[in-house]
PDB file of C-alpha atoms and ligand atoms in Angstrom:
ATOM      1  CA  MET A   3      12.298  13.637   5.299  1.00 47.00           C
ATOM      2  CA  THR A   4      11.929  17.184   6.304  1.00 45.00           C
ATOM      3  CA  ALA A   5       8.948  17.310   8.631  1.00 46.00           C
ATOM      4  CA  GLU A   6       7.583  20.084   5.605  1.00 45.00           C
ATOM      5  CA  ALA A   7       7.529  17.285   3.378  1.00 45.00           C
ATOM      6  CA  LEU A   8       5.698  14.290   5.722  1.00 49.00           C
ATOM      7  CA  THR A   9       3.373  17.177   6.002  1.00 47.00           C
ATOM      8  CA  ALA A  10       2.778  18.979   2.876  1.00 46.00           C
ATOM      9  CA  PRO A  11      -1.056  20.126   2.335  1.00 45.00           C
ATOM     10  CA  THR A  12      -2.765  16.940  -0.670  1.00 49.00           C
ATOM     11  CA  ALA A  13      -5.826  18.193  -2.838  1.00 54.00           C
ATOM     12  CA  ALA A  14      -7.905  15.933  -0.088  1.00 68.00           C
ATOM     13  CA  ARG A  15      -7.996  17.152   3.273  1.00 83.00           C
ATOM     14  CA  PRO A  16      -7.074  15.396   6.148  1.00 94.00           C
ATOM     15  CA  VAL A  17      -9.150  12.883   8.531  1.00 97.00           C
ATOM     16  CA  LEU A  18      -6.191  12.110  10.812  1.00 98.00           C
ATOM     17  CA  ARG A  19      -3.562  14.882  11.890  1.00 98.00           C
ATOM     18  CA  VAL A  20      -0.568  13.864  13.601  1.00 98.00           C
ATOM     19  CA  ARG A  21       1.823  16.736  15.149  1.00 97.00           C
ATOM     20  CA  GLY A  22       4.203  16.240  17.404  1.00 97.00           C
ATOM     21  CA  LEU A  23       3.586  12.804  18.997  1.00 98.00           C
ATOM     22  CA  GLY A  24       5.158  11.019  21.511  1.00 98.00           C
ATOM     23  CA  TRP A  25       5.600   8.699  24.509  1.00 98.00           C
ATOM     24  CA  ALA A  26       7.401   8.198  26.909  1.00 97.00           C
ATOM     25  CA  VAL A  27       6.827   5.147  29.696  1.00 95.00           C
ATOM     26  CA  GLY A  28       9.632   5.356  32.786  1.00 90.00           C
ATOM     27  CA  GLY A  29      12.163   7.570  31.358  1.00 86.00           C
ATOM     28  CA  ALA A  30      11.560   5.283  27.621  1.00 94.00           C
ATOM     29  CA  ARG A  31      11.607   7.638  24.574  1.00 95.00           C
ATOM     30  CA  ILE A  32       8.958   4.599  22.476  1.00 97.00           C
ATOM     31  CA  VAL A  33       8.013   7.288  20.045  1.00 97.00           C
ATOM     32  CA  SER A  34       8.971  10.874  18.672  1.00 97.00           C
ATOM     33  CA  GLY A  35       8.811  13.026  16.916  1.00 96.00           C
ATOM     34  CA  LEU A  36       5.921  12.074  14.725  1.00 97.00           C
ATOM     35  CA  GLU A  37       4.220  14.743  12.319  1.00 97.00           C
ATOM     36  CA  PHE A  38       2.205  12.760   9.299  1.00 97.00           C
ATOM     37  CA  ASP A  39      -1.318  13.924   8.516  1.00 97.00           C
ATOM     38  CA  VAL A  40      -3.786  10.428   6.655  1.00 97.00           C
ATOM     39  CA  ALA A  41      -5.174  12.479   4.283  1.00 96.00           C
ATOM     40  CA  GLU A  42      -9.633  12.105   3.327  1.00 95.00           C
ATOM     41  CA  GLY A  43      -9.577   8.202   0.819  1.00 95.00           C
ATOM     42  CA  GLU A  44      -6.532   7.576   1.571  1.00 97.00           C
ATOM     43  CA  PHE A  45      -4.253   4.548   2.187  1.00 97.00           C
ATOM     44  CA  VAL A  46      -1.604   4.625   4.669  1.00 97.00           C
ATOM     45  CA  ALA A  47       0.613   1.776   5.307  1.00 96.00           C
ATOM     46  CA  VAL A  48       2.603   1.630   8.270  1.00 96.00           C
ATOM     47  CA  ILE A  49       5.820  -0.941   8.352  1.00 94.00           C
ATOM     48  CA  GLY A  50       9.005  -0.747  10.503  1.00 92.00           C
ATOM     49  CA  PRO A  51      11.182  -3.712  12.179  1.00 90.00           C
ATOM     50  CA  ASN A  52      10.010  -5.390  14.761  1.00 89.00           C
ATOM     51  CA  GLY A  53      10.227  -2.583  18.323  1.00 92.00           C
ATOM     52  CA  ALA A  54       9.522   0.146  16.031  1.00 94.00           C
ATOM     53  CA  GLY A  55       6.938   1.271  18.003  1.00 96.00           C
ATOM     54  CA  LYS A  56       3.787   0.466  14.908  1.00 96.00           C
ATOM     55  CA  THR A  57       1.373  -0.895  17.879  1.00 95.00           C
ATOM     56  CA  SER A  58       2.345   2.110  19.543  1.00 97.00           C
ATOM     57  CA  LEU A  59       1.614   5.231  17.331  1.00 97.00           C
ATOM     58  CA  PHE A  60      -1.966   2.576  17.137  1.00 97.00           C
ATOM     59  CA  ASN A  61      -2.694   2.001  21.261  1.00 96.00           C
ATOM     60  CA  LEU A  62      -1.938   6.559  20.354  1.00 98.00           C
ATOM     61  CA  ILE A  63      -3.996   7.431  18.148  1.00 98.00           C
ATOM     62  CA  SER A  64      -7.117   5.227  19.567  1.00 96.00           C
ATOM     63  CA  GLY A  65      -6.495   6.527  22.398  1.00 96.00           C
ATOM     64  CA  LEU A  66      -5.174   2.846  24.543  1.00 95.00           C
ATOM     65  CA  VAL A  67      -1.948   4.862  25.905  1.00 96.00           C
ATOM     66  CA  ARG A  68      -2.347   9.124  26.115  1.00 95.00           C
ATOM     67  CA  PRO A  69       0.780  10.229  24.332  1.00 97.00           C
ATOM     68  CA  THR A  70       3.247  12.099  26.897  1.00 97.00           C
ATOM     69  CA  GLU A  71       3.951  14.946  24.192  1.00 97.00           C
ATOM     70  CA  GLY A  72       1.527  15.739  20.953  1.00 98.00           C
ATOM     71  CA  SER A  73      -1.527  16.194  19.464  1.00 98.00           C
ATOM     72  CA  ILE A  74      -3.659  13.461  17.416  1.00 98.00           C
ATOM     73  CA  GLU A  75      -6.661  15.324  15.933  1.00 97.00           C
ATOM     74  CA  LEU A  76      -9.492  13.733  13.954  1.00 97.00           C
ATOM     75  CA  ASP A  77     -11.426  15.552  11.054  1.00 95.00           C
ATOM     76  CA  ARG A  78      -9.663  18.669  12.586  1.00 94.00           C
ATOM     77  CA  ALA A  79     -11.433  17.662  16.078  1.00 95.00           C
ATOM     78  CA  ASP A  80      -8.298  17.510  18.382  1.00 97.00           C
ATOM     79  CA  ILE A  81      -8.599  13.994  19.883  1.00 97.00           C
ATOM     80  CA  THR A  82      -5.506  14.466  22.019  1.00 97.00           C
ATOM     81  CA  ALA A  83      -7.086  13.877  25.689  1.00 96.00           C
ATOM     82  CA  ASP A  84     -10.180  11.688  24.311  1.00 96.00           C
ATOM     83  CA  PRO A  85     -10.992   8.424  25.759  1.00 95.00           C
ATOM     84  CA  PRO A  86     -11.121   5.116  23.442  1.00 93.00           C
ATOM     85  CA  HIS A  87     -14.955   5.162  23.777  1.00 90.00           C
ATOM     86  CA  ARG A  88     -15.461   8.566  22.435  1.00 93.00           C
ATOM     87  CA  ARG A  89     -12.728   8.637  19.807  1.00 95.00           C
ATOM     88  CA  ALA A  90     -14.565   5.435  18.470  1.00 92.00           C
ATOM     89  CA  ARG A  91     -18.133   7.372  18.958  1.00 90.00           C
ATOM     90  CA  ARG A  92     -16.035  10.441  16.236  1.00 93.00           C
ATOM     91  CA  GLY A  93     -15.877   7.726  13.634  1.00 94.00           C
ATOM     92  CA  LEU A  94     -12.277   5.893  14.156  1.00 95.00           C
ATOM     93  CA  GLY A  95     -12.413   2.220  14.256  1.00 93.00           C
ATOM     94  CA  ARG A  96      -8.880  -0.109  15.202  1.00 91.00           C
ATOM     95  CA  THR A  97      -8.738  -4.629  14.718  1.00 86.00           C
ATOM     96  CA  PHE A  98      -6.653  -5.703  16.601  1.00 78.00           C
ATOM     97  CA  GLN A  99      -3.214  -7.397  15.371  1.00 72.00           C
ATOM     98  CA  SER A 100      -4.884 -10.953  17.712  1.00 72.00           C
ATOM     99  CA  SER A 101      -8.901 -12.042  17.038  1.00 69.00           C
ATOM    100  CA  SER A 102     -11.344 -10.209  18.688  1.00 77.00           C
ATOM    101  CA  VAL A 103     -14.794 -11.942  17.699  1.00 90.00           C
ATOM    102  CA  PHE A 104     -17.140 -13.865  20.169  1.00 93.00           C
ATOM    103  CA  ALA A 105     -16.352 -17.397  19.059  1.00 94.00           C
ATOM    104  CA  GLY A 106     -19.600 -19.031  21.202  1.00 95.00           C
ATOM    105  CA  LEU A 107     -21.937 -16.563  19.059  1.00 95.00           C
ATOM    106  CA  SER A 108     -23.401 -16.726  15.990  1.00 96.00           C
ATOM    107  CA  VAL A 109     -21.100 -14.337  12.624  1.00 97.00           C
ATOM    108  CA  LEU A 110     -24.703 -12.239  12.248  1.00 96.00           C
ATOM    109  CA  GLU A 111     -24.403 -11.947  16.488  1.00 94.00           C
ATOM    110  CA  ASN A 112     -21.405 -10.043  16.538  1.00 94.00           C
ATOM    111  CA  VAL A 113     -21.063  -7.525  13.678  1.00 95.00           C
ATOM    112  CA  ARG A 114     -25.034  -6.820  15.542  1.00 93.00           C
ATOM    113  CA  LEU A 115     -24.688  -6.641  18.944  1.00 90.00           C
ATOM    114  CA  ALA A 116     -20.891  -3.758  17.460  1.00 89.00           C
ATOM    115  CA  ALA A 117     -24.180  -2.493  15.304  1.00 89.00           C
ATOM    116  CA  ALA A 118     -26.475  -2.174  18.406  1.00 84.00           C
ATOM    117  CA  ALA A 119     -23.499  -0.741  20.655  1.00 81.00           C
ATOM    118  CA  HIS A 120     -22.674   2.000  18.261  1.00 77.00           C
ATOM    119  CA  ARG A 121     -26.112   2.953  17.354  1.00 69.00           C
ATOM    120  CA  GLY A 122     -26.902   3.483  20.956  1.00 64.00           C
ATOM    121  CA  SER A 123     -24.130   5.723  21.168  1.00 53.00           C
ATOM    122  CA  CYS A 124     -25.968   7.523  19.214  1.00 52.00           C
ATOM    123  CA  LEU A 125     -29.694   6.680  20.001  1.00 48.00           C
ATOM    124  CA  ARG A 126     -31.636   9.632  18.493  1.00 49.00           C
ATOM    125  CA  LEU A 127     -31.024   8.195  15.244  1.00 49.00           C
ATOM    126  CA  TRP A 128     -32.602   5.112  17.006  1.00 47.00           C
ATOM    127  CA  ARG A 129     -36.419   4.220  18.237  1.00 52.00           C
ATOM    128  CA  ARG A 130     -36.462   1.465  19.912  1.00 53.00           C
ATOM    129  CA  ALA A 131     -39.478  -0.195  18.264  1.00 46.00           C
ATOM    130  CA  ASP A 132     -37.306  -0.532  15.409  1.00 52.00           C
ATOM    131  CA  SER A 133     -33.957  -0.365  16.942  1.00 57.00           C
ATOM    132  CA  GLY A 134     -33.120  -4.269  16.297  1.00 70.00           C
ATOM    133  CA  THR A 135     -34.585  -4.843  12.867  1.00 81.00           C
ATOM    134  CA  ALA A 136     -32.113  -2.162  11.750  1.00 82.00           C
ATOM    135  CA  ALA A 137     -28.901  -3.319  13.706  1.00 86.00           C
ATOM    136  CA  ARG A 138     -30.043  -7.027  12.021  1.00 89.00           C
ATOM    137  CA  GLU A 139     -30.591  -4.834   9.113  1.00 91.00           C
ATOM    138  CA  ALA A 140     -26.828  -3.777   8.633  1.00 92.00           C
ATOM    139  CA  ALA A 141     -25.314  -6.515   9.910  1.00 94.00           C
ATOM    140  CA  MET A 142     -26.543  -8.336   6.913  1.00 95.00           C
ATOM    141  CA  GLY A 143     -25.714  -5.248   4.786  1.00 95.00           C
ATOM    142  CA  ALA A 144     -21.367  -5.686   6.669  1.00 95.00           C
ATOM    143  CA  LEU A 145     -21.586  -8.891   6.104  1.00 97.00           C
ATOM    144  CA  ALA A 146     -21.719  -8.910   2.899  1.00 95.00           C
ATOM    145  CA  ARG A 147     -19.353  -5.859   2.486  1.00 94.00           C
ATOM    146  CA  VAL A 148     -17.022  -9.201   3.271  1.00 95.00           C
ATOM    147  CA  GLY A 149     -17.985 -11.575   1.295  1.00 95.00           C
ATOM    148  CA  LEU A 150     -19.513 -13.533   4.783  1.00 96.00           C
ATOM    149  CA  SER A 151     -23.154 -13.396   4.006  1.00 96.00           C
ATOM    150  CA  THR A 152     -23.932 -17.072   3.795  1.00 97.00           C
ATOM    151  CA  ARG A 153     -21.535 -17.146   7.005  1.00 97.00           C
ATOM    152  CA  ALA A 154     -23.922 -15.363   9.645  1.00 97.00           C
ATOM    153  CA  ALA A 155     -25.653 -18.511  10.774  1.00 97.00           C
ATOM    154  CA  ASP A 156     -22.604 -20.320  11.895  1.00 97.00           C
ATOM    155  CA  LEU A 157     -20.172 -20.228  15.207  1.00 97.00           C
ATOM    156  CA  ALA A 158     -17.923 -17.193  14.675  1.00 96.00           C
ATOM    157  CA  GLY A 159     -15.929 -19.806  16.051  1.00 95.00           C
ATOM    158  CA  ALA A 160     -15.972 -22.014  13.569  1.00 96.00           C
ATOM    159  CA  LEU A 161     -14.460 -19.392  10.909  1.00 95.00           C
ATOM    160  CA  SER A 162     -10.494 -20.182   9.594  1.00 93.00           C
ATOM    161  CA  HIS A 163      -7.704 -16.977  10.750  1.00 91.00           C
ATOM    162  CA  GLY A 164      -9.529 -15.184   6.859  1.00 93.00           C
ATOM    163  CA  ASP A 165     -13.028 -15.349   7.305  1.00 95.00           C
ATOM    164  CA  LYS A 166     -12.336 -14.323  11.361  1.00 94.00           C
ATOM    165  CA  ARG A 167     -10.230 -11.014  10.096  1.00 93.00           C
ATOM    166  CA  LYS A 168     -13.025 -10.466   7.614  1.00 95.00           C
ATOM    167  CA  LEU A 169     -15.828 -11.041  10.905  1.00 96.00           C
ATOM    168  CA  GLU A 170     -13.926  -8.036  12.081  1.00 95.00           C
ATOM    169  CA  ILE A 171     -13.178  -6.288   9.139  1.00 95.00           C
ATOM    170  CA  ALA A 172     -17.139  -6.011   9.089  1.00 95.00           C
ATOM    171  CA  ILE A 173     -18.119  -5.446  13.076  1.00 94.00           C
ATOM    172  CA  LEU A 174     -15.336  -1.782  12.341  1.00 93.00           C
ATOM    173  CA  LEU A 175     -18.216  -1.270   8.577  1.00 94.00           C
ATOM    174  CA  VAL A 176     -20.825  -1.539  10.249  1.00 93.00           C
ATOM    175  CA  THR A 177     -20.390   1.568  12.920  1.00 91.00           C
ATOM    176  CA  GLU A 178     -19.237   3.607   9.449  1.00 91.00           C
ATOM    177  CA  PRO A 179     -15.717   4.786  10.595  1.00 94.00           C
ATOM    178  CA  ARG A 180     -14.692   8.053   8.764  1.00 95.00           C
ATOM    179  CA  LEU A 181     -10.247   5.884  10.048  1.00 97.00           C
ATOM    180  CA  ILE A 182      -9.883   2.295   9.993  1.00 96.00           C
ATOM    181  CA  LEU A 183      -6.691   1.451  11.795  1.00 97.00           C
ATOM    182  CA  LEU A 184      -5.472  -2.261  10.381  1.00 95.00           C
ATOM    183  CA  ASP A 185      -3.272  -3.416  12.564  1.00 93.00           C
ATOM    184  CA  GLU A 186      -1.859  -6.732  10.880  1.00 92.00           C
ATOM    185  CA  PRO A 187      -4.456  -7.944   9.710  1.00 92.00           C
ATOM    186  CA  MET A 188      -2.976 -10.693   8.121  1.00 92.00           C
ATOM    187  CA  ALA A 189      -1.426 -11.913  11.276  1.00 89.00           C
ATOM    188  CA  GLY A 190      -2.244 -15.351  11.770  1.00 88.00           C
ATOM    189  CA  VAL A 191      -3.976 -15.857   7.938  1.00 91.00           C
ATOM    190  CA  GLY A 192      -3.137 -19.366   6.811  1.00 90.00           C
ATOM    191  CA  THR A 193      -0.977 -18.506   3.286  1.00 91.00           C
ATOM    192  CA  ALA A 194      -3.973 -19.965   0.743  1.00 91.00           C
ATOM    193  CA  ASP A 195      -7.279 -17.030   2.700  1.00 91.00           C
ATOM    194  CA  VAL A 196      -3.868 -13.866   1.979  1.00 92.00           C
ATOM    195  CA  PRO A 197      -5.052 -12.829  -1.453  1.00 92.00           C
ATOM    196  CA  ALA A 198      -9.310 -13.054   0.007  1.00 93.00           C
ATOM    197  CA  LEU A 199      -9.028 -11.240   2.636  1.00 94.00           C
ATOM    198  CA  THR A 200      -7.342  -8.239   0.825  1.00 94.00           C
ATOM    199  CA  GLU A 201      -9.807  -8.376  -1.417  1.00 94.00           C
ATOM    200  CA  VAL A 202     -11.664  -7.531   1.079  1.00 95.00           C
ATOM    201  CA  ILE A 203      -9.582  -4.779   2.358  1.00 95.00           C
ATOM    202  CA  ARG A 204      -8.661  -3.305  -0.485  1.00 94.00           C
ATOM    203  CA  THR A 205     -12.844  -3.217  -1.397  1.00 93.00           C
ATOM    204  CA  VAL A 206     -13.143  -1.814   1.901  1.00 93.00           C
ATOM    205  CA  HIS A 207     -10.437   1.038   0.549  1.00 94.00           C
ATOM    206  CA  ARG A 208     -10.888   1.344  -3.250  1.00 91.00           C
ATOM    207  CA  GLU A 209     -15.107   0.718  -3.366  1.00 89.00           C
ATOM    208  CA  GLU A 210     -15.846   2.814  -0.508  1.00 89.00           C
ATOM    209  CA  GLY A 211     -13.848   5.056  -0.313  1.00 91.00           C
ATOM    210  CA  ARG A 212     -12.070   4.358   3.437  1.00 94.00           C
ATOM    211  CA  THR A 213      -8.856   6.395   4.891  1.00 96.00           C
ATOM    212  CA  VAL A 214      -6.686   3.550   6.380  1.00 97.00           C
ATOM    213  CA  LEU A 215      -4.660   3.072   7.813  1.00 97.00           C
ATOM    214  CA  MET A 216      -2.734  -0.357   8.436  1.00 96.00           C
ATOM    215  CA  VAL A 217      -0.012  -1.975   9.684  1.00 95.00           C
ATOM    216  CA  GLU A 218       1.670  -4.711   7.508  1.00 90.00           C
ATOM    217  CA  HIS A 219       4.860  -6.551   7.031  1.00 81.00           C
ATOM    218  CA  HIS A 220       4.994  -8.162   4.080  1.00 80.00           C
ATOM    219  CA  MET A 221       5.831  -5.923   1.590  1.00 80.00           C
ATOM    220  CA  ASP A 222       3.569  -7.831  -0.978  1.00 82.00           C
ATOM    221  CA  VAL A 223       0.586  -7.666   0.223  1.00 85.00           C
ATOM    222  CA  LEU A 224       1.488  -3.465   0.458  1.00 87.00           C
ATOM    223  CA  LEU A 225       2.588  -2.786  -2.724  1.00 83.00           C
ATOM    224  CA  GLY A 226      -0.563  -2.848  -4.790  1.00 84.00           C
ATOM    225  CA  LEU A 227      -2.995  -1.467  -1.801  1.00 93.00           C
ATOM    226  CA  ALA A 228      -1.361   1.702   0.151  1.00 95.00           C
ATOM    227  CA  ASP A 229      -1.278   5.350  -1.610  1.00 96.00           C
ATOM    228  CA  ARG A 230       1.558   5.820   0.801  1.00 96.00           C
ATOM    229  CA  VAL A 231       3.821   3.491   3.203  1.00 95.00           C
ATOM    230  CA  ALA A 232       4.966   5.253   6.396  1.00 96.00           C
ATOM    231  CA  VAL A 233       8.664   3.797   7.742  1.00 94.00           C
ATOM    232  CA  MET A 234       8.417   3.817  11.207  1.00 95.00           C
ATOM    233  CA  HIS A 235      12.879   3.220  13.001  1.00 94.00           C
ATOM    234  CA  HIS A 236      13.441   3.637  16.739  1.00 94.00           C
ATOM    235  CA  GLY A 237       9.941   5.520  17.926  1.00 96.00           C
ATOM    236  CA  GLN A 238      10.524   8.310  14.720  1.00 96.00           C
ATOM    237  CA  LEU A 239       9.236   8.184  11.185  1.00 96.00           C
ATOM    238  CA  LEU A 240      12.217   7.208   9.090  1.00 94.00           C
ATOM    239  CA  ALA A 241      10.416   8.266   5.458  1.00 94.00           C
ATOM    240  CA  LEU A 242       6.891   8.404   4.389  1.00 96.00           C
ATOM    241  CA  ASP A 243       6.432   8.067  -0.527  1.00 95.00           C
ATOM    242  CA  THR A 244       4.805   5.960  -2.166  1.00 94.00           C
ATOM    243  CA  PRO A 245       5.452   2.731  -1.676  1.00 91.00           C
ATOM    244  CA  GLU A 246       8.195   2.310  -4.857  1.00 90.00           C
ATOM    245  CA  LYS A 247       9.775   5.590  -3.439  1.00 92.00           C
ATOM    246  CA  VAL A 248      10.115   4.108  -0.135  1.00 91.00           C
ATOM    247  CA  THR A 249      12.145   0.493  -0.775  1.00 88.00           C
ATOM    248  CA  ALA A 250      14.380   1.551  -2.835  1.00 89.00           C
ATOM    249  CA  ASP A 251      15.330   4.939   0.621  1.00 90.00           C
ATOM    250  CA  PRO A 252      18.711   3.596   1.376  1.00 89.00           C
ATOM    251  CA  LEU A 253      17.971   5.574   4.667  1.00 87.00           C
ATOM    252  CA  VAL A 254      14.859   2.535   4.954  1.00 87.00           C
ATOM    253  CA  GLN A 255      17.044   0.045   4.509  1.00 85.00           C
ATOM    254  CA  ASP A 256      19.423   0.264   6.649  1.00 84.00           C
ATOM    255  CA  ALA A 257      17.198  -0.007   8.302  1.00 81.00           C
ATOM    256  CA  TYR A 258      15.555  -3.623   7.564  1.00 76.00           C
ATOM    257  CA  LEU A 259      19.398  -5.136   7.819  1.00 62.00           C
ATOM    258  CA  GLY A 260      19.657  -8.136   8.059  1.00 54.00           C
ATOM    259  CA  GLU A 261      15.201  -8.388   7.970  1.00 61.00           C
ATOM    260  CA  THR A 262      13.321  -9.023   4.478  1.00 56.00           C
ATOM    261  CA  LEU A 263      12.243  -5.056   3.118  1.00 58.00           C
TER     262      LEU A 263
HETATM  263  N1  LIG B   2       3.591  -0.214  27.739  1.00 72.79           N
HETATM  264  C1  LIG B   2       5.124   0.089  27.000  1.00 72.79           C
HETATM  265  N2  LIG B   2       6.054  -0.333  28.301  1.00 72.79           N
HETATM  266  C2  LIG B   2       7.090  -0.567  28.326  1.00 72.79           C
HETATM  267  N3  LIG B   2       7.688  -0.401  27.646  1.00 72.79           N
HETATM  268  C3  LIG B   2       7.052  -0.675  25.875  1.00 72.79           C
HETATM  269  C4  LIG B   2       5.717  -0.686  26.404  1.00 72.79           C
HETATM  270  N4  LIG B   2       5.578  -0.796  25.074  1.00 72.79           N
HETATM  271  C5  LIG B   2       6.027  -1.343  23.842  1.00 72.79           C
HETATM  272  N5  LIG B   2       6.983  -0.848  25.402  1.00 72.79           N
HETATM  273  C6  LIG B   2       8.738  -1.370  23.547  1.00 72.79           C
HETATM  274  O1  LIG B   2       8.164  -0.681  22.227  1.00 72.79           O
HETATM  275  C7  LIG B   2       8.908  -0.535  21.219  1.00 72.79           C
HETATM  276  C8  LIG B   2       8.209  -1.035  20.816  1.00 72.79           C
HETATM  277  O2  LIG B   2       6.403  -1.390  20.663  1.00 72.79           O
HETATM  278  P1  LIG B   2       5.839  -1.628  19.764  1.00 72.79           P
HETATM  279  O3  LIG B   2       5.365  -2.713  20.184  1.00 72.79           O
HETATM  280  O4  LIG B   2       4.670  -0.148  19.864  1.00 72.79           O
HETATM  281  O5  LIG B   2       7.130  -2.220  18.196  1.00 72.79           O
HETATM  282  P2  LIG B   2       6.237  -2.662  17.243  1.00 72.79           P
HETATM  283  O6  LIG B   2       6.362  -1.985  15.718  1.00 72.79           O
HETATM  284  O7  LIG B   2       4.221  -2.987  16.738  1.00 72.79           O
HETATM  285  O8  LIG B   2       6.228  -4.098  16.226  1.00 72.79           O
HETATM  286  P3  LIG B   2       5.993  -5.381  16.744  1.00 72.79           P
HETATM  287  O9  LIG B   2       6.709  -5.695  15.021  1.00 72.79           O
HETATM  288  O10 LIG B   2       7.021  -6.627  16.636  1.00 72.79           O
HETATM  289  O11 LIG B   2       4.893  -5.584  16.669  1.00 72.79           O
HETATM  290  C9  LIG B   2       9.925  -2.017  22.313  1.00 72.79           C
HETATM  291  O12 LIG B   2      10.232  -1.939  22.792  1.00 72.79           O
HETATM  292  C10 LIG B   2       8.268  -2.306  23.156  1.00 72.79           C
HETATM  293  O13 LIG B   2       9.612  -3.823  24.892  1.00 72.79           O
END
């Protein structure tokens, strides 16, 4: 696939633009030559065999590691040198492979803290007197969007894995992110919880129109969600196309030799 095909302008403007992105550690090139855009409102899934560089790509986009080559733009602003908290303030939200909620706090408190922290960083909009109420209202709104309103008073640690994932998404939504990075949201989630969690992600994308980049191994989950699928292999982008075209691509099938696509 040519670089031109991967970055061809789409009707919608890009929220994320990655150019020549590379990351080397101690002489080993973990990621190299990545070029792609994610358009406003688009859902792009990232797949690839184990060790392909998917989490490294997310670490580069969210600022946990600095690239050794190339650039990253969010809404046309160059964020390549920004630390993670500045990227978050610009509208980048991320979940991690392992659950990151505060188990000893209530479900509501987990989201309220995120709301207060975010609004605190946008201080001018909030007056001290009404910030507590506003954070609580914003938190309840986010819980409703993921279907967890009735669990607001429960301890987060008491939730199932699937509901913890929904809570993480609520924590993201309360900051109204421009771009959501979901790192293997189905990891550790019981089979019975997968459809409901998939539905929450679908709602966030389709009904709220959020732009989503998601690492996920399960093609059956991706097929109904993703507009395009990016395939990584040995730190490079092997393909970026519709789910149907990607699964039929012989190069992709070769990369997955011995693994289930
Ligand atoms: N900080 C680091 N230092 C050295 N090597 C690293 C570092 N982080 C990742 N790697 C290596 O980079 C490669 C890509 O790792 P990464 O975790 O990004 O892959 P992945 O596609 O997310 O894999 P998985 O599907 O198993 O989660 C692996 O070989 C890994 O060992």
